[in-house]
Structures are given as C-alpha cells and as structure tokens.
Amino acid sequence: NAGVTQTPKFQVLKTGQSMTLQCAQDMNHNSMYWYRQDPGMGLRLIYYSASEGTTDKGEVPNGYNVSRLNKREFSLRLESAAPSQTSVYFCASSEFWTGLGAFFGQGTRLTVV
Amino acid sequence: DAKTTQPNSMESNEEEPVHLPCNHSTISGTDYIHWYRQLPSQGPEYVIHGLTSNVNNRMASLAIAEDRKSSTLILHRATLRDAAVYYCILRDERYGGATNKLIFGTGTLLAVQP
C-alpha cells in the first residue's frame, strides 16, 4: 500500500522561481491537506480540501496556491519562491469516519536560496 | 479553534509507562481529542482519538477527564522507538469531519532513556 505519496522528496529553488509539489493518495479519502514544518516547530496548515472540487485556506496560505485535480491528487504551487518558504512540506489525507485518523506523506524538503 | 496545552518535553525510561498530559479547557461538545506522533525525520502518524470515554488500541490508551478539559495519552511500556514529538489536537466533528481541519500545536518531545 503506497498511502500518501509526495514528489519530489528534495528540491532547491532560487528566489523567484516557481514549482509545484505533487501529492497523491490511494486510499479513496475525501479530505486532503498541505502543511509546512519549519525547523524545531510544529506543523502549520497551508491549505486543505474537504472534498474534490473544494479548497480552503489554512493558517499560512500566503504565497501558495493549490489545486485539487481529482479525488486522488492535491498539488501545492509556489508561484515566486522566497527564502521564507524554506521548509519541509507534508501532504496528508483523511476519511475520519473510518476511525483511522489522517495519513501523512514522507515530506518534501524545500530550500529556497 | 479550541487550543491545547502540552508540556514542551518529557523523559521516560525504557519499559516503563509514560503518561503524556494535554489540557484543553475550552473544548466544545463536538470536539474530538486526537493524538498524533512524529518520529524524527518522518511525517506525523495517527495514534488514537476519542470523545468522552477512555479508548484503547494497539499503540496506546487515551484517558479523558470527566469534564473533558484534559486528557492523557498512555504508552504502557515505552520503547526507544517511542521517542517522538506527541501532538494533542482538537477537531470539531460536527459535520462528520468532512470540512474540519487538523491544527497542530508544538507538541511534547518525549525522550526515552535505555
């Protein structure tokens, strides 16, 4: 079982460059999330998608856009990367009625220089 | 969103029980109490959740105070692999959980000594 798959695992960007972080889940979950985690800090919610076709802002949405492409895929785009966006990004999915909680990917380590 | 308060860090000895506390004095009637943990260099993983009654699963037990203003995650026999950051999160389940987000705090860093 793959669970939640994030690509790429590592990325270095120059300031001003753009990129898209990809996330896919194979558990048929309705809800998907993007978080960032700065060194020594907890996770902060960037955007989430309660179901296919809907997206909502989280705690720190500025500088990011998202697309819920279909039920499986939820991408995060940085249009003009800034050094303050250097972080580890985690994607997650959930279907809470199952009682299993949310499943997280292994993370994308992004450095903006 | 209702807030939770956890100690920044705790220590335990291997093979001993660990009680990780969480205060949530502003919890609402529809908030479930969720626990996640994050092992070094990994994404968080679900541990357990509950509403009012104590809960047990293969990983841990969750003890919820009668007034629901606090809860305790219990690891019955700590191992070195349990060293992680443990997060206590409240999640409003009014709409079946479909529209409600998981907001993480800073969690408790658990160190396990051999």
Short mmCIF file of C-alpha atoms in Angstrom, two decimals:
data_model
loop_
_atom_site.label_atom_id
_atom_site.label_comp_id
_atom_site.label_asym_id
_atom_site.label_seq_id
_atom_site.Cartn_x
_atom_site.Cartn_y
_atom_site.Cartn_z
CA ASN A 1 0.00 0.00 0.00
CA ALA A 2 1.50 3.31 -1.06
CA GLY A 3 -0.69 5.53 1.15
CA VAL A 4 0.25 9.18 0.55
CA THR A 5 2.99 9.83 -1.99
CA GLN A 6 4.76 13.17 -2.32
CA THR A 7 7.09 14.25 -5.09
CA PRO A 8 9.77 15.44 -5.14
CA LYS A 9 11.44 14.46 -1.85
CA PHE A 10 14.05 17.22 -2.08
CA GLN A 11 14.19 20.47 -4.05
CA VAL A 12 16.40 23.53 -4.18
CA LEU A 13 14.95 26.65 -5.78
CA LYS A 14 16.32 30.09 -6.47
CA THR A 15 14.39 33.07 -5.18
CA GLY A 16 11.63 33.94 -7.63
CA GLN A 17 11.39 30.52 -9.25
CA SER A 18 8.13 28.62 -9.28
CA MET A 19 7.38 24.98 -8.65
CA THR A 20 4.58 22.57 -7.89
CA LEU A 21 4.67 19.98 -5.14
CA GLN A 22 2.66 16.90 -6.02
CA CYS A 23 0.65 14.72 -3.66
CA ALA A 24 -1.38 11.61 -4.41
CA GLN A 25 -3.26 9.20 -2.15
CA ASP A 26 -4.60 5.77 -2.99
CA MET A 27 -6.99 5.34 -0.05
CA ASN A 28 -10.05 6.96 -1.66
CA HIS A 29 -10.06 9.69 1.02
CA ASN A 30 -12.18 12.76 0.57
CA SER A 31 -10.06 15.23 2.58
CA MET A 32 -6.52 16.30 1.78
CA TYR A 33 -4.16 18.79 3.43
CA TRP A 34 -0.89 20.63 2.92
CA TYR A 35 1.29 21.56 5.90
CA ARG A 36 4.69 23.14 6.35
CA GLN A 37 7.09 22.49 9.17
CA ASP A 38 9.96 24.83 9.92
CA PRO A 39 12.97 23.56 11.90
CA GLY A 40 12.10 22.82 15.53
CA MET A 41 8.49 23.86 15.03
CA GLY A 42 5.13 22.16 14.81
CA LEU A 43 3.14 21.74 11.60
CA ARG A 44 1.19 24.67 10.22
CA LEU A 45 -1.74 24.17 7.86
CA ILE A 46 -1.37 25.92 4.49
CA TYR A 47 -4.47 24.77 2.60
CA TYR A 48 -6.92 21.94 2.81
CA SER A 49 -9.53 20.33 0.61
CA ALA A 50 -12.53 18.80 2.33
CA SER A 51 -13.61 17.05 -0.85
CA GLU A 52 -12.96 17.01 -4.57
CA GLY A 53 -13.72 20.42 -6.03
CA THR A 54 -13.29 22.40 -2.80
CA THR A 55 -10.27 24.10 -1.25
CA ASP A 56 -9.93 26.37 1.77
CA LYS A 57 -7.18 28.44 3.34
CA GLY A 58 -5.46 27.24 6.46
CA GLU A 59 -3.24 29.13 8.89
CA VAL A 60 -0.49 30.27 6.50
CA PRO A 61 -1.81 30.41 2.89
CA ASN A 62 0.06 33.49 1.64
CA GLY A 63 2.46 32.74 -1.21
CA TYR A 64 0.82 29.44 -2.11
CA ASN A 65 -1.89 28.14 -4.39
CA VAL A 66 -3.46 24.70 -4.51
CA SER A 67 -5.34 22.53 -6.96
CA ARG A 68 -7.48 19.52 -6.13
CA LEU A 69 -7.04 17.87 -9.50
CA ASN A 70 -9.26 14.89 -8.70
CA LYS A 71 -10.05 12.81 -5.65
CA ARG A 72 -6.54 11.31 -5.57
CA GLU A 73 -4.35 14.35 -6.20
CA PHE A 74 -3.79 17.65 -4.40
CA SER A 75 -0.96 19.88 -5.59
CA LEU A 76 0.71 22.88 -3.93
CA ARG A 77 2.20 25.63 -6.09
CA LEU A 78 4.75 28.27 -5.17
CA GLU A 79 4.47 30.98 -7.83
CA SER A 80 7.52 33.01 -6.77
CA ALA A 81 9.59 31.24 -4.16
CA ALA A 82 11.08 33.20 -1.25
CA PRO A 83 13.71 32.14 1.32
CA SER A 84 10.97 32.30 3.98
CA GLN A 85 9.35 29.34 2.24
CA THR A 86 12.30 27.10 3.03
CA SER A 87 10.65 24.31 4.98
CA VAL A 88 9.55 20.69 4.98
CA TYR A 89 6.16 20.28 3.34
CA PHE A 90 3.80 17.48 4.30
CA CYS A 91 0.70 16.32 2.49
CA ALA A 92 -1.99 14.35 4.31
CA SER A 93 -5.32 12.72 3.59
CA SER A 94 -8.15 11.56 5.78
CA GLU A 95 -11.54 9.96 5.94
CA PHE A 96 -12.43 10.43 9.56
CA TRP A 97 -15.44 8.20 9.75
CA THR A 98 -13.07 5.25 9.36
CA GLY A 99 -11.61 5.99 12.79
CA LEU A 100 -8.10 5.74 11.42
CA GLY A 101 -7.14 9.41 11.53
CA ALA A 102 -5.11 11.21 8.90
CA PHE A 103 -2.29 9.67 6.89
CA PHE A 104 0.81 11.73 6.08
CA GLY A 105 3.37 11.55 3.32
CA GLN A 106 7.09 11.47 3.98
CA GLY A 107 7.55 15.14 3.21
CA THR A 108 9.28 17.36 0.65
CA ARG A 109 12.33 19.21 1.89
CA LEU A 110 12.43 22.55 0.06
CA THR A 111 15.29 25.03 0.22
CA VAL A 112 14.98 28.46 -1.39
CA VAL A 113 18.29 30.27 -1.88
CA ASP B 1 -10.36 26.57 17.08
CA ALA B 2 -10.07 25.37 20.66
CA LYS B 3 -6.48 25.30 21.94
CA THR B 4 -4.48 22.59 23.67
CA THR B 5 -1.58 22.96 26.11
CA GLN B 6 1.14 20.34 26.44
CA PRO B 7 4.49 20.27 28.23
CA ASN B 8 7.38 21.02 25.90
CA SER B 9 9.29 17.89 26.83
CA MET B 10 9.21 14.77 28.97
CA GLU B 11 11.57 11.94 29.76
CA SER B 12 10.90 8.30 30.38
CA ASN B 13 12.83 5.12 30.96
CA GLU B 14 12.55 2.19 28.61
CA GLU B 15 9.98 -0.45 29.62
CA GLU B 16 8.16 1.97 31.95
CA PRO B 17 4.72 3.52 31.37
CA VAL B 18 4.51 7.08 30.08
CA HIS B 19 1.67 9.50 30.76
CA LEU B 20 1.56 12.45 28.37
CA PRO B 21 -0.85 15.18 29.55
CA CYS B 22 -2.89 17.62 27.50
CA ASN B 23 -5.06 20.47 28.75
CA HIS B 24 -7.96 21.71 26.64
CA SER B 25 -10.11 23.84 28.92
CA THR B 26 -12.07 25.47 26.05
CA ILE B 27 -13.09 22.19 24.42
CA SER B 28 -16.57 22.18 22.91
CA GLY B 29 -19.08 19.36 22.98
CA THR B 30 -18.37 18.36 19.38
CA ASP B 31 -14.56 18.38 19.64
CA TYR B 32 -12.83 15.02 19.40
CA ILE B 33 -9.42 14.67 21.04
CA HIS B 34 -6.83 13.38 18.59
CA TRP B 35 -3.24 12.32 19.26
CA TYR B 36 -0.54 12.09 16.63
CA ARG B 37 3.18 11.49 16.93
CA GLN B 38 6.08 12.42 14.73
CA LEU B 39 9.20 10.29 14.72
CA PRO B 40 12.47 12.00 13.71
CA SER B 41 12.60 12.89 10.01
CA GLN B 42 9.14 11.42 9.33
CA GLY B 43 5.62 12.67 8.79
CA PRO B 44 3.17 12.54 11.68
CA GLU B 45 1.27 9.32 12.32
CA TYR B 46 -2.11 8.85 13.93
CA VAL B 47 -2.07 7.35 17.43
CA ILE B 48 -5.57 7.46 18.88
CA HIS B 49 -8.65 9.62 19.29
CA GLY B 50 -11.73 9.81 21.48
CA LEU B 51 -14.72 11.90 22.51
CA THR B 52 -15.77 11.12 26.08
CA SER B 53 -14.90 7.56 27.01
CA ASN B 54 -11.44 6.17 27.51
CA VAL B 55 -10.07 4.47 24.41
CA ASN B 56 -7.53 1.71 23.85
CA ASN B 57 -5.77 0.48 20.75
CA ARG B 58 -2.62 -1.45 19.97
CA MET B 59 -0.45 1.65 20.23
CA ALA B 60 -1.74 3.42 23.32
CA SER B 61 -4.59 4.31 25.64
CA LEU B 62 -6.38 7.63 25.91
CA ALA B 63 -7.79 8.67 29.26
CA ILE B 64 -10.27 11.57 29.10
CA ALA B 65 -11.24 13.54 32.19
CA GLU B 66 -14.90 13.51 33.13
CA ASP B 67 -15.25 17.25 32.36
CA ARG B 68 -13.23 16.73 29.13
CA LYS B 69 -10.96 19.66 29.97
CA SER B 70 -7.90 17.44 29.97
CA SER B 71 -6.72 14.11 28.63
CA THR B 72 -3.73 11.80 28.98
CA LEU B 73 -2.07 9.64 26.38
CA ILE B 74 -0.70 6.49 27.99
CA LEU B 75 2.09 4.42 26.50
CA HIS B 76 2.07 1.27 28.58
CA ARG B 77 5.70 0.26 28.08
CA ALA B 78 7.91 2.82 26.45
CA THR B 79 10.48 1.64 23.94
CA LEU B 80 13.29 3.56 22.29
CA ARG B 81 11.17 3.65 19.14
CA ASP B 82 8.56 5.71 21.00
CA ALA B 83 10.90 8.70 21.19
CA ALA B 84 9.00 11.31 19.18
CA VAL B 85 7.02 14.54 19.35
CA TYR B 86 3.46 13.84 20.51
CA TYR B 87 0.69 16.20 19.43
CA CYS B 88 -2.69 16.60 21.11
CA ILE B 89 -5.25 18.13 18.72
CA LEU B 90 -8.92 19.01 18.99
CA ARG B 91 -11.06 18.51 15.93
CA ASP B 92 -14.67 19.64 15.59
CA GLU B 93 -16.63 16.74 14.14
CA ARG B 94 -19.99 18.48 13.77
CA TYR B 95 -20.15 17.90 10.06
CA GLY B 96 -18.80 14.37 10.12
CA GLY B 97 -15.27 15.64 9.96
CA ALA B 98 -15.50 16.36 6.27
CA THR B 99 -14.92 20.09 6.48
CA ASN B 100 -12.74 20.39 9.54
CA LYS B 101 -9.06 20.75 9.66
CA LEU B 102 -6.33 19.37 11.93
CA ILE B 103 -4.44 22.22 13.59
CA PHE B 104 -1.18 21.14 15.23
CA GLY B 105 0.38 22.84 18.23
CA THR B 106 4.02 22.45 19.28
CA GLY B 107 3.57 19.08 20.99
CA THR B 108 5.61 17.25 23.65
CA LEU B 109 9.06 15.92 22.83
CA LEU B 110 9.36 12.53 24.52
CA ALA B 111 12.85 11.23 25.24
CA VAL B 112 13.20 7.56 26.19
CA GLN B 113 16.29 6.51 28.10
CA PRO B 114 17.61 2.95 27.87
#
